[in-house]
Short mmCIF file of C-alpha atoms in Angstrom, two decimals:
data_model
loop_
_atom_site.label_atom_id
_atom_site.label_comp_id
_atom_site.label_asym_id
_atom_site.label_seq_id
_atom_site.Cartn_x
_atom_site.Cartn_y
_atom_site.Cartn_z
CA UNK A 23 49.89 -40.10 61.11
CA UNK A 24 53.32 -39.01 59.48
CA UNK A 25 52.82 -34.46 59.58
CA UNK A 26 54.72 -33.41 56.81
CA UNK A 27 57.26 -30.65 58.41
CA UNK A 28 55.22 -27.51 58.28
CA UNK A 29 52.21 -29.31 59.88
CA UNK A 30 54.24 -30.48 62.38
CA UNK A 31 55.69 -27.18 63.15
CA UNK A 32 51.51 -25.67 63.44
CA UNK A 33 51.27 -28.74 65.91
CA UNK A 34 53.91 -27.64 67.75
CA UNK A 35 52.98 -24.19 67.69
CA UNK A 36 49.37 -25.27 69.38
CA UNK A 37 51.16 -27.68 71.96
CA UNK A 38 53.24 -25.02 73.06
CA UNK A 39 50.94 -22.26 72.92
CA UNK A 40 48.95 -24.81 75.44
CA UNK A 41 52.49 -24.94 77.86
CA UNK A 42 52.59 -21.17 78.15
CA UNK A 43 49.20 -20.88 78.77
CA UNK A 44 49.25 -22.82 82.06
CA UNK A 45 51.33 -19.87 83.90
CA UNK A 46 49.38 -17.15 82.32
CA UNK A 47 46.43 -18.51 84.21
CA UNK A 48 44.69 -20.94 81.45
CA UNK A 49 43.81 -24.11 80.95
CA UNK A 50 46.50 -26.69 79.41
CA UNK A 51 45.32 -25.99 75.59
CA UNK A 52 45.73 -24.34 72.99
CA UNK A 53 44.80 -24.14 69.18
CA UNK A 54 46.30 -22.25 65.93
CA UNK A 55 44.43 -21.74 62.53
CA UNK A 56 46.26 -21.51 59.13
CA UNK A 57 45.03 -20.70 56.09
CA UNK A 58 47.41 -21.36 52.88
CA UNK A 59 50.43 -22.41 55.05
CA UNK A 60 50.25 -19.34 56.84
CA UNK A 61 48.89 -18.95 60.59
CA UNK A 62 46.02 -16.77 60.85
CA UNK A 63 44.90 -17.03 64.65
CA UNK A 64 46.30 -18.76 68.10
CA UNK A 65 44.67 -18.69 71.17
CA UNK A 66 44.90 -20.50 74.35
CA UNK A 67 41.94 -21.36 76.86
CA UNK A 68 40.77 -18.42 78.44
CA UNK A 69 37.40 -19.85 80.75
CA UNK A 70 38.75 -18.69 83.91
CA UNK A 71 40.73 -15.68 83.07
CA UNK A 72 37.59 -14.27 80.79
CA UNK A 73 34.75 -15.69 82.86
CA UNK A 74 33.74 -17.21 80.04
CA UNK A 75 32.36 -20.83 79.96
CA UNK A 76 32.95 -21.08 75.73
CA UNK A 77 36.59 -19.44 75.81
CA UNK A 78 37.94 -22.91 74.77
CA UNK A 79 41.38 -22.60 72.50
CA UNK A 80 39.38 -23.52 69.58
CA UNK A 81 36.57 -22.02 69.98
CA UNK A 82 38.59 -18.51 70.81
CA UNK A 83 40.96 -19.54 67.70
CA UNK A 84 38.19 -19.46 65.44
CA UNK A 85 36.25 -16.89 66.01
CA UNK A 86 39.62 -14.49 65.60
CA UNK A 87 39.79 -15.97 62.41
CA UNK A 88 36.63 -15.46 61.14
CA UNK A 89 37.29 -11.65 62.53
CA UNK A 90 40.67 -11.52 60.65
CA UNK A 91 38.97 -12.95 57.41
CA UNK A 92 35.94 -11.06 57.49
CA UNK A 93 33.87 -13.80 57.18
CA UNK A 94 31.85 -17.38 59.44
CA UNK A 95 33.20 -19.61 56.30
CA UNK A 96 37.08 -21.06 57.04
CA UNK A 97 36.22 -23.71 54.59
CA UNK A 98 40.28 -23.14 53.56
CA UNK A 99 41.30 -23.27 57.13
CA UNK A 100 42.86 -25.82 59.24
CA UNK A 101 42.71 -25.96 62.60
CA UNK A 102 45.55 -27.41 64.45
CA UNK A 103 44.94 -28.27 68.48
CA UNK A 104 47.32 -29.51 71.15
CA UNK A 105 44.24 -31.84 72.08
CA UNK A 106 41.15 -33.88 70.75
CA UNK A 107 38.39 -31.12 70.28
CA UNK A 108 35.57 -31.48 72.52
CA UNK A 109 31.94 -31.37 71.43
CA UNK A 110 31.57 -27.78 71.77
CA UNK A 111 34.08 -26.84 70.04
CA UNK A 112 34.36 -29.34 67.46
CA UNK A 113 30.57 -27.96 66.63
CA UNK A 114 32.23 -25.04 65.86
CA UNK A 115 34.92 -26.64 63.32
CA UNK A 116 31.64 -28.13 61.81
CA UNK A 117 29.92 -24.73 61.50
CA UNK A 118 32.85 -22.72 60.58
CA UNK A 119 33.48 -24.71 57.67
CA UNK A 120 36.91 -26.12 57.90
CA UNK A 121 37.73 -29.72 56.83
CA UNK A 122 40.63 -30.95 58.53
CA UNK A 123 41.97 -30.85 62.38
CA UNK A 124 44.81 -32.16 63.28
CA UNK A 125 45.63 -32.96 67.21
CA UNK A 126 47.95 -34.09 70.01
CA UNK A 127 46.94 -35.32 72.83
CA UNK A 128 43.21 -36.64 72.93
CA UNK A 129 39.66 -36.78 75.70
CA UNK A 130 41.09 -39.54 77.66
CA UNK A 131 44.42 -37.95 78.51
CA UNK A 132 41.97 -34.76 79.48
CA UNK A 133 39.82 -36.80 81.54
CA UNK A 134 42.71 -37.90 83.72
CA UNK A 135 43.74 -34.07 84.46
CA UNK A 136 39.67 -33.49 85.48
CA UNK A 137 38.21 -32.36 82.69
CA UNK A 138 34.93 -33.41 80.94
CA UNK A 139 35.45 -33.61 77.18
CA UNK A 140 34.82 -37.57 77.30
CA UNK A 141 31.34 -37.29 79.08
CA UNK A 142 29.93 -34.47 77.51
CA UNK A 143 30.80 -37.11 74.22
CA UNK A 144 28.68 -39.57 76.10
CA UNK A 145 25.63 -37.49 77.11
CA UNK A 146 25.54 -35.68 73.59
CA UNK A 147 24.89 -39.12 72.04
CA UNK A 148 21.91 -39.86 74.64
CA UNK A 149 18.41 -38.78 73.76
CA UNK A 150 17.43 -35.73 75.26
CA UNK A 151 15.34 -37.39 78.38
CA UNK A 152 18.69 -39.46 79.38
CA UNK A 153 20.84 -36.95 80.12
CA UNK A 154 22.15 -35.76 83.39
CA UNK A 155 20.47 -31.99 82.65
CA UNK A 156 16.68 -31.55 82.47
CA UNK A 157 16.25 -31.07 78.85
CA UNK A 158 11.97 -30.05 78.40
CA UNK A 159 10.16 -29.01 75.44
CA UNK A 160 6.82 -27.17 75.29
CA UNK A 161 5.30 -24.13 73.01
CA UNK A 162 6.37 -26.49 69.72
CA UNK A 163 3.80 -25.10 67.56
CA UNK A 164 4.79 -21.42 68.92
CA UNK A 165 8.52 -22.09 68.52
CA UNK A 166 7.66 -23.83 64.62
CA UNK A 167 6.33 -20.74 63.56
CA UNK A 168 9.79 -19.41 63.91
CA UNK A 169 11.31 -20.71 60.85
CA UNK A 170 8.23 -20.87 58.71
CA UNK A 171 8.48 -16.86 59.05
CA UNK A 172 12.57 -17.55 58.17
CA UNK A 173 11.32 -20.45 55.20
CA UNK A 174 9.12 -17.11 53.44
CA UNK A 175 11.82 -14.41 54.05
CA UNK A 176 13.06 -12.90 50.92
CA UNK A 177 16.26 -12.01 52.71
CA UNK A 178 17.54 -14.59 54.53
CA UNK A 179 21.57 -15.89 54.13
CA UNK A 180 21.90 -19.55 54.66
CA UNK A 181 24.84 -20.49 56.55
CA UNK B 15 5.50 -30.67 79.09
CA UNK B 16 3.42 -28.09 81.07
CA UNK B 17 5.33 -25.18 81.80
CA UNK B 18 4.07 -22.65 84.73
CA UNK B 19 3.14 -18.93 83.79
CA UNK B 20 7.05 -17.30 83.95
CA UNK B 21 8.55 -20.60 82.26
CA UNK B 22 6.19 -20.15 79.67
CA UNK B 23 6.79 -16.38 79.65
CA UNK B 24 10.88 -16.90 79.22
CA UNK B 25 10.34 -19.48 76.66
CA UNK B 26 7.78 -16.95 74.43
CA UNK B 27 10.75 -14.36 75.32
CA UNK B 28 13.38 -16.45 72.94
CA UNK B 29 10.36 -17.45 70.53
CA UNK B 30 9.80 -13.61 70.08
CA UNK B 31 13.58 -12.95 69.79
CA UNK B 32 14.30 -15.41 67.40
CA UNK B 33 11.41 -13.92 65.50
CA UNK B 34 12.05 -10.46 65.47
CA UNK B 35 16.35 -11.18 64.58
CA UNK B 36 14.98 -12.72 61.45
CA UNK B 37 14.10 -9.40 59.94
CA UNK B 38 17.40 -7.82 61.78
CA UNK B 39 19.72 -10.05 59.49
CA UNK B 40 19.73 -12.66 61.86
CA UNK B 41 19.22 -16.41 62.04
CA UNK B 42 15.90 -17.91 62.75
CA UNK B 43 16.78 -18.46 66.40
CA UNK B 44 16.94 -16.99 70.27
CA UNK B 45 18.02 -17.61 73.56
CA UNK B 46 17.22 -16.17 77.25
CA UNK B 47 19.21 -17.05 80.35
CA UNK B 48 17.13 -16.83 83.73
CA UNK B 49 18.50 -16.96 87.49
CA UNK B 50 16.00 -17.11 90.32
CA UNK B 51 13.17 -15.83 88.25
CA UNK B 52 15.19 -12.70 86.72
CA UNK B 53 16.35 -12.57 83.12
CA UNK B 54 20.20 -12.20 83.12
CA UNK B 55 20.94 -11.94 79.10
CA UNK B 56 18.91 -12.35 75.81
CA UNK B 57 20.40 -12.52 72.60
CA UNK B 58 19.34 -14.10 68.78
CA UNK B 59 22.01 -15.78 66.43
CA UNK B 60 24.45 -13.18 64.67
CA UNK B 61 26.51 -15.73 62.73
CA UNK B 62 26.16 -13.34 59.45
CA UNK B 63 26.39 -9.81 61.13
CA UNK B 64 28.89 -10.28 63.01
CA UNK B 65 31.31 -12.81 60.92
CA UNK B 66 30.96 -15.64 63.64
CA UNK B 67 30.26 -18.56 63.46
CA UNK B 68 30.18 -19.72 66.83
CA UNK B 69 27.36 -16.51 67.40
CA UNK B 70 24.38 -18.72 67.89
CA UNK B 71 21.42 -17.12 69.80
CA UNK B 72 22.35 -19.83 73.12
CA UNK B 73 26.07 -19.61 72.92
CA UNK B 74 26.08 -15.80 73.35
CA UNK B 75 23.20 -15.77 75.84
CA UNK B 76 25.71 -17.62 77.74
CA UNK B 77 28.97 -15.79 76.97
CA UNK B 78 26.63 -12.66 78.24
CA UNK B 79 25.26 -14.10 81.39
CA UNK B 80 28.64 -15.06 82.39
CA UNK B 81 30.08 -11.67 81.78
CA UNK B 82 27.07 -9.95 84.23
CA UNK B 83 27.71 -12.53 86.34
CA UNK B 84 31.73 -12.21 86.49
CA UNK B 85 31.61 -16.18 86.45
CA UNK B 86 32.04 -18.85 84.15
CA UNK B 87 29.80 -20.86 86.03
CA UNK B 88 26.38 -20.64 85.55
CA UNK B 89 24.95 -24.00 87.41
CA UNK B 90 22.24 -21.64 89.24
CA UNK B 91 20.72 -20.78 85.79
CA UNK B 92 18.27 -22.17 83.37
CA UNK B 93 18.96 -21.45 79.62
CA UNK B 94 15.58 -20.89 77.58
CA UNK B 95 15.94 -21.13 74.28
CA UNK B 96 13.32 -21.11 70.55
CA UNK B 97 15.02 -24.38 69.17
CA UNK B 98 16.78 -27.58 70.65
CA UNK B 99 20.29 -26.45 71.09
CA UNK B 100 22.90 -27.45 68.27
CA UNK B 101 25.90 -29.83 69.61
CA UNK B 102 28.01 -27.07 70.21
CA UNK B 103 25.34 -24.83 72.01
CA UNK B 104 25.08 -28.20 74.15
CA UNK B 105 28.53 -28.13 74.48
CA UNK B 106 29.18 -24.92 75.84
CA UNK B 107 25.56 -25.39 78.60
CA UNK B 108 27.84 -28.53 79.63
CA UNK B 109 30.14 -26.99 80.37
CA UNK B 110 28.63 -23.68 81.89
CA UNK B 111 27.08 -25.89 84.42
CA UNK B 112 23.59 -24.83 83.14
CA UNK B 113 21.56 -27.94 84.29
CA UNK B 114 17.83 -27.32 82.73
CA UNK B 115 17.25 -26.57 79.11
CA UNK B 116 13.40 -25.85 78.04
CA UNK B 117 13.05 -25.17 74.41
CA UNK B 118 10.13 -25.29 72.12
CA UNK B 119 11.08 -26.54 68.38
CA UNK B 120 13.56 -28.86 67.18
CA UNK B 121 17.09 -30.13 65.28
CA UNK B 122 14.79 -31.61 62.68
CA UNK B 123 12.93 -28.58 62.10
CA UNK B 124 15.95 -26.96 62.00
CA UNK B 125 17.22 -29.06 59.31
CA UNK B 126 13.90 -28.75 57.08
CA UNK B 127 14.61 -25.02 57.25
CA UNK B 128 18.30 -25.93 55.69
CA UNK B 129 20.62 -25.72 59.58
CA UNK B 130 22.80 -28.40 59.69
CA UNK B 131 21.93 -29.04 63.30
CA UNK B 132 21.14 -32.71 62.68
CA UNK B 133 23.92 -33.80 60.59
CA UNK B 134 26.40 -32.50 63.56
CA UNK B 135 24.88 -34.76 66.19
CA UNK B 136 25.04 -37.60 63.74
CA UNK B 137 28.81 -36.84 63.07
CA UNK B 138 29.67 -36.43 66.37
CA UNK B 139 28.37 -39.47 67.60
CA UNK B 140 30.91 -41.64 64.84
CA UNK B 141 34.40 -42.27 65.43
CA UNK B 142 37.21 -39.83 64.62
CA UNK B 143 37.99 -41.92 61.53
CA UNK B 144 34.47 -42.06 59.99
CA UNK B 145 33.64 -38.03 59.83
CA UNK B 146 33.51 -36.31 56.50
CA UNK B 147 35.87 -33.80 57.94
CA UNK B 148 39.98 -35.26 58.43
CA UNK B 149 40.69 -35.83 62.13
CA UNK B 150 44.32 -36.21 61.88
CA UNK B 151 46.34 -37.24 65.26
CA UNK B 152 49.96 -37.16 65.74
CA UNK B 153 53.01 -35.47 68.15
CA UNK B 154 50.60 -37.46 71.17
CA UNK B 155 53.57 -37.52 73.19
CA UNK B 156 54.28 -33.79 72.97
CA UNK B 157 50.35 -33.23 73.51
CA UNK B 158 49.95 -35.67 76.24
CA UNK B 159 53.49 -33.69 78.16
CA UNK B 160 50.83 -30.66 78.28
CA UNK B 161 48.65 -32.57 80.89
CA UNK B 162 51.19 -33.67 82.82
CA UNK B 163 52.64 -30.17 83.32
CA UNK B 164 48.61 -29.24 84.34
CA UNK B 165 48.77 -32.24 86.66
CA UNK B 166 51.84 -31.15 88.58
CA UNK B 167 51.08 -26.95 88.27
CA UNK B 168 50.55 -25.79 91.92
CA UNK B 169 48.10 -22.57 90.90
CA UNK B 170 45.55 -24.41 88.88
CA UNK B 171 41.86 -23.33 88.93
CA UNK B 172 39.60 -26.42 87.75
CA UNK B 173 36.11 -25.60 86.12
#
């Protein structure tokens, strides 16, 4: 799609935020989040600097933004990445709020440079016996009781 | 399925978490991360308390294991957790190399108790073009350069 030239310029901002992050020891991505035309957070991938399996761009974008902000909702954010989201992260556009992305490069071009965006896609949309990780379910009634206890509390915050 | 007496154990562990965060302003939910028989991290959701809203109870069970464990890689570890992990909890045990998950209730329980858990996997599992948030692609040259600057980078570290 045609960015108009601000967009563009947050595009460019996550593409090359993903370049610079190669030789400071990150994965190739990166991810910027603007609120009212102005940019709020950046972050690169951080999983093997941080030893941290979640420290996607996005993921790490986000949750500086929702630091900055005070707040989980980015309902008036965008997020702009230098690459499709993958499932983990693009849970976390989902729960954060914010309605638009807008991306480079996308899971296919990741695949190719070894990394797993495109099957964790696949397995996500299996059913939980036909994935490749045991996925096993017991204590139901236990684990039920849960959020009856959260359905009759006078405090709770939905989110 | 039938768990043995410390499966069962670790799986009451994140039932009783997730019950006791309610009344600590938390979500309904909690996670425990075991390796060889020894709990490495426990935590509940803090999506509200701490302004996150990536902080579900599995995703910083994770984030904590792999700190103690100075390793994004967690493929010797099972994840216990109250509730069927949300897409991005999935995500991020993807890609932490977790490869059992034993939880007790589930994403449509979830949803009955108003978590959007459900909805995700659904949107997800459609096309770019047909989510109810914008997916907007463009620069795919300048994104797809990224990759190719990955492919040829002597020092890289893939996870």
């Amino acid at each position: 799609m045609e960015l108009n030239r601000s967009e563009k310029d947050f595009l460019m901002q996550a593409i090359e935020t993903a370049s610079a992050n190669i030789s400071d020891g990150g994965g190739p991505f990166g991810a910027v989040v603007v609120m009212e035309g102005k940019v709020i957070s950046r972050s690169g991938n951080r999983v093997i600097s941080e030893h941290d399996p979640t420290a996607h761009a996005e993921l790490l974008a986000i949750r500086m933004a929702a630091a900055a902000l005070g707040t989980h909702d980015l309902s008036d954010c965008v997020i702009y990445s230098s690459c499709e989201p993958c499932p983990m992260c693009l849970g976390a556009i989902y729960w954060s709020g914010i309605r638009r992305v807008v991306y480079a490069s996308d899971r296919y071009r990741a695949a190719s440079a070894g990394f797993n965006d495109e099957m964790i896609y696949s397995e996500l949309a299996l059913d939980s016996g036909s994935r490749s990780i045991a996925m096993d379910r017991a204590l139901t009634d236990e684990g039920d009781r849960v959020f009856s206890l959260w359905d009759n509390y006078p405090g709770k915050i939905l989110y």
